[in-house]
Amino acid sequence: MTTLTIQDVSRRCGLSEPTLRYYEEVGLIGPIERDASSRHRRYREEDLDTLQALAYLRAMGVGIEDMRTYQANRARGREAAGEQRNLLSRHAERIEDEIETLRTHLDDLRAKAALWDARDRGDGDAEAEAHLRVQDIIPRLEEVVLR
């Protein structure tokens, strides 16, 4: 059976070595087998698969408790399909909200850049138009701030 060092696993799944140790400590993975002589961790391919899934969840902003639930649901299989769907759907909705917030900020930055560009060029008509775009975005900004 091929085993991997913590450095190998870190490179392959994108999680830092301290994060790998932490995930073992909090029970998201493991316990990880140790080399008999050196006591270094020795990961199996199955551990790597699990860690790659956790790395993906982490990148999506999923917290430890939801990662723990995700892992438990994976182990339960079809029986937990509804719970798994709800967990993932909840995070998808959160990301959609974040995207909308970012789009609003992006629109605001572009409108303000256009305003300053018009001022820089001395184009009063373009400045007035850009000012209206900035004003139109204000209610959207207020909405995303209140979420």
Protein backbone atom coordinates (compact mmCIF):
# COMPACT_ATOMS: atom_id res chain seq x y z
CA MET A 1 0.00 0.00 0.00
CA THR A 2 1.39 3.40 -1.03
CA THR A 3 1.44 6.07 1.62
CA LEU A 4 2.01 9.80 1.32
CA THR A 5 3.84 12.22 3.56
CA ILE A 6 2.16 15.30 4.94
CA GLN A 7 4.19 17.39 2.46
CA ASP A 8 2.93 15.28 -0.46
CA VAL A 9 -0.66 15.56 0.71
CA SER A 10 -0.34 19.30 1.29
CA ARG A 11 0.92 19.84 -2.25
CA ARG A 12 -1.72 17.60 -3.80
CA CYS A 13 -4.79 18.90 -1.95
CA GLY A 14 -3.75 22.52 -1.43
CA LEU A 15 -4.15 22.55 2.34
CA SER A 16 -1.26 23.66 4.52
CA GLU A 17 0.45 21.22 6.84
CA PRO A 18 -0.91 22.99 9.95
CA THR A 19 -4.42 22.75 8.46
CA LEU A 20 -3.95 19.03 7.84
CA ARG A 21 -2.88 18.54 11.45
CA TYR A 22 -5.83 20.64 12.65
CA TYR A 23 -8.34 18.68 10.57
CA GLU A 24 -7.03 15.50 12.16
CA GLU A 25 -7.16 17.08 15.62
CA VAL A 26 -10.82 18.13 15.25
CA GLY A 27 -11.81 14.80 13.73
CA LEU A 28 -12.53 15.84 10.15
CA ILE A 29 -10.10 13.17 9.04
CA GLY A 30 -8.27 10.34 10.61
CA PRO A 31 -6.78 9.39 12.81
CA ILE A 32 -3.90 9.26 10.38
CA GLU A 33 -1.55 6.29 10.60
CA ARG A 34 1.99 6.94 11.81
CA ASP A 35 5.26 5.48 10.63
CA ALA A 36 6.41 3.02 13.29
CA SER A 37 9.95 4.37 13.55
CA SER A 38 9.66 8.10 12.82
CA ARG A 39 6.06 8.66 14.02
CA HIS A 40 5.50 10.83 10.92
CA ARG A 41 2.02 10.83 9.47
CA ARG A 42 1.44 8.47 6.55
CA TYR A 43 -1.64 9.28 4.50
CA ARG A 44 -3.49 6.79 2.30
CA GLU A 45 -5.07 7.64 -1.07
CA GLU A 46 -8.50 7.53 0.61
CA ASP A 47 -7.30 10.20 3.06
CA LEU A 48 -6.23 12.34 0.12
CA ASP A 49 -9.66 11.98 -1.51
CA THR A 50 -11.32 13.14 1.70
CA LEU A 51 -8.90 16.04 2.09
CA GLN A 52 -9.46 17.17 -1.48
CA ALA A 53 -13.20 17.30 -0.77
CA LEU A 54 -12.54 19.27 2.41
CA ALA A 55 -10.21 21.64 0.54
CA TYR A 56 -12.98 22.31 -1.96
CA LEU A 57 -15.48 23.02 0.83
CA ARG A 58 -13.00 25.29 2.58
CA ALA A 59 -12.44 27.23 -0.66
CA MET A 60 -16.21 27.72 -0.85
CA GLY A 61 -16.25 29.21 2.66
CA VAL A 62 -17.84 26.22 4.37
CA GLY A 63 -17.16 26.12 8.11
CA ILE A 64 -15.84 23.24 10.19
CA GLU A 65 -19.24 22.11 11.52
CA ASP A 66 -20.75 21.98 8.05
CA MET A 67 -17.65 20.13 6.82
CA ARG A 68 -18.21 17.63 9.62
CA THR A 69 -21.86 17.25 8.56
CA TYR A 70 -20.84 16.90 4.92
CA GLN A 71 -18.39 14.13 5.83
CA ALA A 72 -20.97 12.31 7.95
CA ASN A 73 -23.53 12.57 5.16
CA ARG A 74 -21.02 11.19 2.64
CA ALA A 75 -20.50 8.19 4.88
CA ARG A 76 -24.26 7.64 5.21
CA GLY A 77 -24.73 7.73 1.43
CA ARG A 78 -28.19 7.77 -0.12
CA GLU A 79 -29.89 7.84 3.29
CA ALA A 80 -28.46 11.36 3.82
CA ALA A 81 -29.07 12.64 0.28
CA GLY A 82 -31.74 15.16 1.30
CA GLU A 83 -29.62 16.55 4.13
CA GLN A 84 -26.60 16.78 1.84
CA ARG A 85 -28.65 18.57 -0.83
CA ASN A 86 -29.95 21.07 1.76
CA LEU A 87 -26.47 21.71 3.14
CA LEU A 88 -25.02 22.35 -0.30
CA SER A 89 -28.02 24.41 -1.43
CA ARG A 90 -27.71 26.64 1.63
CA HIS A 91 -24.08 27.34 0.78
CA ALA A 92 -24.95 27.91 -2.88
CA GLU A 93 -27.48 30.56 -1.80
CA ARG A 94 -24.87 32.20 0.43
CA ILE A 95 -22.43 32.35 -2.48
CA GLU A 96 -25.12 33.78 -4.76
CA ASP A 97 -25.66 36.56 -2.18
CA GLU A 98 -21.91 37.19 -2.07
CA ILE A 99 -21.76 37.36 -5.87
CA GLU A 100 -24.62 39.86 -5.94
CA THR A 101 -22.83 41.98 -3.34
CA LEU A 102 -19.62 41.86 -5.36
CA ARG A 103 -21.49 42.76 -8.57
CA THR A 104 -23.01 45.76 -6.85
CA HIS A 105 -19.60 46.90 -5.61
CA LEU A 106 -18.13 46.33 -9.07
CA ASP A 107 -20.87 48.40 -10.70
CA ASP A 108 -20.30 51.17 -8.15
CA LEU A 109 -16.54 51.19 -8.75
CA ARG A 110 -16.99 51.29 -12.51
CA ALA A 111 -19.53 54.11 -12.31
CA LYS A 112 -17.27 56.15 -10.04
CA ALA A 113 -14.26 55.48 -12.29
CA ALA A 114 -16.32 56.71 -15.26
CA LEU A 115 -17.25 59.82 -13.27
CA TRP A 116 -13.62 60.59 -12.50
CA ASP A 117 -12.58 59.79 -16.04
CA ALA A 118 -15.11 62.31 -17.34
CA ARG A 119 -13.81 64.91 -14.86
CA ASP A 120 -10.25 64.19 -15.92
CA ARG A 121 -11.20 64.74 -19.56
CA GLY A 122 -13.29 67.83 -18.74
CA ASP A 123 -16.37 66.24 -20.32
CA GLY A 124 -19.33 67.75 -18.45
CA ASP A 125 -21.97 65.69 -20.27
CA ALA A 126 -20.20 62.39 -19.54
CA GLU A 127 -19.67 63.51 -15.94
CA ALA A 128 -23.38 64.22 -15.51
CA GLU A 129 -24.28 60.84 -17.01
CA ALA A 130 -21.80 59.02 -14.78
CA HIS A 131 -23.09 60.91 -11.75
CA LEU A 132 -26.61 59.61 -12.51
CA ARG A 133 -25.26 56.04 -12.73
CA VAL A 134 -23.59 56.48 -9.34
CA GLN A 135 -26.86 57.75 -7.88
CA ASP A 136 -28.77 54.81 -9.38
CA ILE A 137 -26.46 52.35 -7.64
CA ILE A 138 -26.85 53.85 -4.14
CA PRO A 139 -30.09 51.94 -3.31
CA ARG A 140 -28.43 48.66 -4.33
CA LEU A 141 -25.44 49.46 -2.13
CA GLU A 142 -27.70 50.21 0.80
CA GLU A 143 -29.51 46.92 0.23
CA VAL A 144 -26.34 44.80 0.23
CA VAL A 145 -25.05 46.58 3.34
CA LEU A 146 -28.25 45.69 5.23
CA ARG A 147 -28.03 41.94 4.42
